[in-house]
């Protein structure tokens, strides 16, 4: 695969705005460990190898275990995630796949059992943000870093 274009170089002003929103999301007050899981799960759903690699690497750097990172894709079947993390992952999946019947009332209610309304807004913007990055990276074939010995 070959990168199609450098989106930062081709549209610097809009990318500056994207970066400003990304910074606001990073500083919104939701726990970093939760944000890593959300970013990783949305990126898996969207098939964004660049973001899967980056967010997995960043999560490991911040202390996340390899086992939990491997199991994000199968979080429903694993007891390794807290109820709050499970609520965030369920919300992330539905918001990422919002065209598949929207957000059901029962999911909204169950998510509010683990997040305040303010936190739910922040979480939803965070999910939207990673979906924006995924769409940029997938559309323009952003290539994740690869060790030279492993490159195909």
mmCIF file of C-alpha atoms in Angstrom:
data_model
loop_
_atom_site.group_PDB
_atom_site.id
_atom_site.type_symbol
_atom_site.label_atom_id
_atom_site.label_comp_id
_atom_site.label_asym_id
_atom_site.label_seq_id
_atom_site.Cartn_x
_atom_site.Cartn_y
_atom_site.Cartn_z
ATOM 1 C CA UNK A 1 0.000 0.000 0.000
ATOM 2 C CA UNK A 2 1.183 3.496 -0.812
ATOM 3 C CA UNK A 3 0.084 6.702 0.931
ATOM 4 C CA UNK A 4 -2.211 8.717 -1.332
ATOM 5 C CA UNK A 5 -1.449 12.182 0.018
ATOM 6 C CA UNK A 6 -0.228 14.090 3.057
ATOM 7 C CA UNK A 7 -3.457 15.603 4.371
ATOM 8 C CA UNK A 8 -1.671 17.983 6.762
ATOM 9 C CA UNK A 9 0.289 19.474 3.851
ATOM 10 C CA UNK A 10 -2.669 19.703 1.472
ATOM 11 C CA UNK A 11 -5.129 21.396 3.863
ATOM 12 C CA UNK A 12 -3.167 22.963 6.720
ATOM 13 C CA UNK A 13 -5.877 25.350 7.931
ATOM 14 C CA UNK A 14 -8.583 22.731 8.398
ATOM 15 C CA UNK A 15 -6.032 20.358 9.922
ATOM 16 C CA UNK A 16 -5.077 23.081 12.397
ATOM 17 C CA UNK A 17 -8.733 23.138 13.491
ATOM 18 C CA UNK A 18 -8.788 19.319 13.710
ATOM 19 C CA UNK A 19 -5.673 19.446 15.890
ATOM 20 C CA UNK A 20 -7.256 22.078 18.159
ATOM 21 C CA UNK A 21 -10.296 19.852 18.717
ATOM 22 C CA UNK A 22 -8.016 16.864 19.287
ATOM 23 C CA UNK A 23 -6.121 18.832 21.957
ATOM 24 C CA UNK A 24 -9.402 19.797 23.650
ATOM 25 C CA UNK A 25 -10.467 16.135 23.685
ATOM 26 C CA UNK A 26 -7.121 15.091 25.179
ATOM 27 C CA UNK A 27 -7.529 17.683 27.930
ATOM 28 C CA UNK A 28 -11.241 17.083 28.619
ATOM 29 C CA UNK A 29 -10.689 15.255 31.885
ATOM 30 C CA UNK A 30 -11.667 11.703 30.951
ATOM 31 C CA UNK A 31 -9.086 9.210 32.161
ATOM 32 C CA UNK A 32 -6.271 8.529 29.696
ATOM 33 C CA UNK A 33 -6.576 4.751 30.065
ATOM 34 C CA UNK A 34 -10.231 4.908 29.006
ATOM 35 C CA UNK A 35 -9.426 7.167 26.064
ATOM 36 C CA UNK A 36 -6.802 4.682 24.831
ATOM 37 C CA UNK A 37 -9.382 1.871 24.840
ATOM 38 C CA UNK A 38 -11.978 4.002 23.038
ATOM 39 C CA UNK A 39 -9.506 5.106 20.368
ATOM 40 C CA UNK A 40 -8.265 1.574 19.854
ATOM 41 C CA UNK A 41 -11.769 0.079 19.576
ATOM 42 C CA UNK A 42 -13.056 2.672 17.096
ATOM 43 C CA UNK A 43 -9.886 2.278 15.040
ATOM 44 C CA UNK A 44 -10.332 -1.504 14.962
ATOM 45 C CA UNK A 45 -13.933 -1.126 13.784
ATOM 46 C CA UNK A 46 -12.878 1.337 11.089
ATOM 47 C CA UNK A 47 -9.932 -0.782 9.951
ATOM 48 C CA UNK A 48 -7.411 2.003 10.533
ATOM 49 C CA UNK A 49 -4.022 0.310 10.871
ATOM 50 C CA UNK A 50 -2.262 3.626 11.463
ATOM 51 C CA UNK A 51 -4.439 4.443 14.474
ATOM 52 C CA UNK A 52 -4.567 0.868 15.812
ATOM 53 C CA UNK A 53 -0.765 0.797 15.869
ATOM 54 C CA UNK A 54 -0.432 4.288 17.357
ATOM 55 C CA UNK A 55 -3.054 3.932 20.072
ATOM 56 C CA UNK A 56 -1.861 0.471 21.040
ATOM 57 C CA UNK A 57 1.696 1.787 21.320
ATOM 58 C CA UNK A 58 0.599 4.845 23.330
ATOM 59 C CA UNK A 59 -1.524 2.707 25.660
ATOM 60 C CA UNK A 60 1.431 0.389 26.331
ATOM 61 C CA UNK A 61 3.640 3.409 26.981
ATOM 62 C CA UNK A 62 1.103 4.606 29.571
ATOM 63 C CA UNK A 63 1.019 1.245 31.338
ATOM 64 C CA UNK A 64 -1.748 -0.708 29.622
ATOM 65 C CA UNK A 65 -1.178 -4.461 29.504
ATOM 66 C CA UNK A 66 -0.661 -6.418 26.307
ATOM 67 C CA UNK A 67 -3.445 -8.799 27.306
ATOM 68 C CA UNK A 68 -6.058 -6.072 27.650
ATOM 69 C CA UNK A 69 -4.949 -4.492 24.368
ATOM 70 C CA UNK A 70 -5.336 -7.820 22.565
ATOM 71 C CA UNK A 71 -8.764 -8.276 24.107
ATOM 72 C CA UNK A 72 -10.216 -4.869 23.212
ATOM 73 C CA UNK A 73 -11.582 -6.433 20.020
ATOM 74 C CA UNK A 74 -13.352 -9.071 22.147
ATOM 75 C CA UNK A 75 -14.117 -6.952 25.221
ATOM 76 C CA UNK A 76 -17.660 -8.339 25.576
ATOM 77 C CA UNK A 77 -16.193 -11.780 26.230
ATOM 78 C CA UNK A 78 -13.499 -10.701 28.695
ATOM 79 C CA UNK A 79 -13.776 -9.993 32.432
ATOM 80 C CA UNK A 80 -10.687 -7.742 32.275
ATOM 81 C CA UNK A 81 -12.623 -4.528 31.673
ATOM 82 C CA UNK A 82 -14.378 -2.485 34.360
ATOM 83 C CA UNK A 83 -18.073 -1.662 34.109
ATOM 84 C CA UNK A 84 -17.177 1.932 33.178
ATOM 85 C CA UNK A 85 -14.806 0.725 30.450
ATOM 86 C CA UNK A 86 -17.430 -1.703 29.167
ATOM 87 C CA UNK A 87 -19.986 1.119 29.016
ATOM 88 C CA UNK A 88 -17.504 3.303 27.112
ATOM 89 C CA UNK A 89 -16.659 0.520 24.670
ATOM 90 C CA UNK A 90 -20.343 -0.232 24.012
ATOM 91 C CA UNK A 91 -20.993 3.492 23.461
ATOM 92 C CA UNK A 92 -17.944 3.728 21.178
ATOM 93 C CA UNK A 93 -19.175 0.864 19.014
ATOM 94 C CA UNK A 94 -22.678 2.310 18.630
ATOM 95 C CA UNK A 95 -21.487 5.870 17.941
ATOM 96 C CA UNK A 96 -18.900 4.606 15.447
ATOM 97 C CA UNK A 97 -21.590 2.538 13.704
ATOM 98 C CA UNK A 98 -24.338 5.132 14.196
ATOM 99 C CA UNK A 99 -25.891 4.440 10.790
ATOM 100 C CA UNK A 100 -26.859 0.988 12.105
ATOM 101 C CA UNK A 101 -30.055 2.053 13.904
ATOM 102 C CA UNK A 102 -28.656 4.986 15.887
ATOM 103 C CA UNK A 103 -28.237 4.857 19.664
ATOM 104 C CA UNK A 104 -30.888 2.806 21.493
ATOM 105 C CA UNK A 105 -32.511 4.280 24.588
ATOM 106 C CA UNK A 106 -31.396 1.358 26.759
ATOM 107 C CA UNK A 107 -27.743 1.907 25.817
ATOM 108 C CA UNK A 108 -28.065 5.625 26.541
ATOM 109 C CA UNK A 109 -29.570 4.882 29.962
ATOM 110 C CA UNK A 110 -27.021 2.204 30.856
ATOM 111 C CA UNK A 111 -24.129 4.428 29.799
ATOM 112 C CA UNK A 112 -25.448 7.226 32.018
ATOM 113 C CA UNK A 113 -25.139 4.814 34.936
ATOM 114 C CA UNK A 114 -21.334 5.084 34.509
ATOM 115 C CA UNK A 115 -20.863 8.587 33.077
ATOM 116 C CA UNK A 116 -22.297 11.963 34.015
ATOM 117 C CA UNK A 117 -24.099 13.826 31.246
ATOM 118 C CA UNK A 118 -21.051 16.095 30.875
ATOM 119 C CA UNK A 119 -18.734 13.089 30.648
ATOM 120 C CA UNK A 120 -21.016 11.464 28.076
ATOM 121 C CA UNK A 121 -20.790 14.551 25.880
ATOM 122 C CA UNK A 122 -16.986 14.467 26.226
ATOM 123 C CA UNK A 123 -16.900 10.741 25.462
ATOM 124 C CA UNK A 124 -19.074 11.241 22.388
ATOM 125 C CA UNK A 125 -16.834 14.023 21.085
ATOM 126 C CA UNK A 126 -13.807 11.776 21.729
ATOM 127 C CA UNK A 127 -15.428 8.998 19.693
ATOM 128 C CA UNK A 128 -16.214 11.491 16.931
ATOM 129 C CA UNK A 129 -12.618 12.711 17.023
ATOM 130 C CA UNK A 130 -11.060 9.282 16.604
ATOM 131 C CA UNK A 131 -13.558 8.539 13.845
ATOM 132 C CA UNK A 132 -12.372 11.719 12.082
ATOM 133 C CA UNK A 133 -8.745 10.589 12.350
ATOM 134 C CA UNK A 134 -9.693 7.095 11.148
ATOM 135 C CA UNK A 135 -11.480 8.509 8.134
ATOM 136 C CA UNK A 136 -8.521 10.701 7.212
ATOM 137 C CA UNK A 137 -5.983 7.921 7.661
ATOM 138 C CA UNK A 138 -8.001 5.217 5.890
ATOM 139 C CA UNK A 139 -9.069 7.490 3.020
ATOM 140 C CA UNK A 140 -5.535 8.649 2.304
ATOM 141 C CA UNK A 141 -3.754 5.374 3.217
ATOM 142 C CA UNK A 142 -1.678 6.706 6.109
ATOM 143 C CA UNK A 143 1.015 4.116 6.764
ATOM 144 C CA UNK A 144 1.856 3.173 10.335
ATOM 145 C CA UNK A 145 5.511 2.924 11.374
ATOM 146 C CA UNK A 146 7.059 -0.451 10.550
ATOM 147 C CA UNK A 147 10.332 -1.962 11.643
ATOM 148 C CA UNK A 148 12.385 -2.385 8.459
ATOM 149 C CA UNK A 149 12.889 -6.092 9.104
ATOM 150 C CA UNK A 150 9.126 -6.679 9.211
ATOM 151 C CA UNK A 151 8.152 -4.662 6.143
ATOM 152 C CA UNK A 152 6.600 -6.653 3.326
#
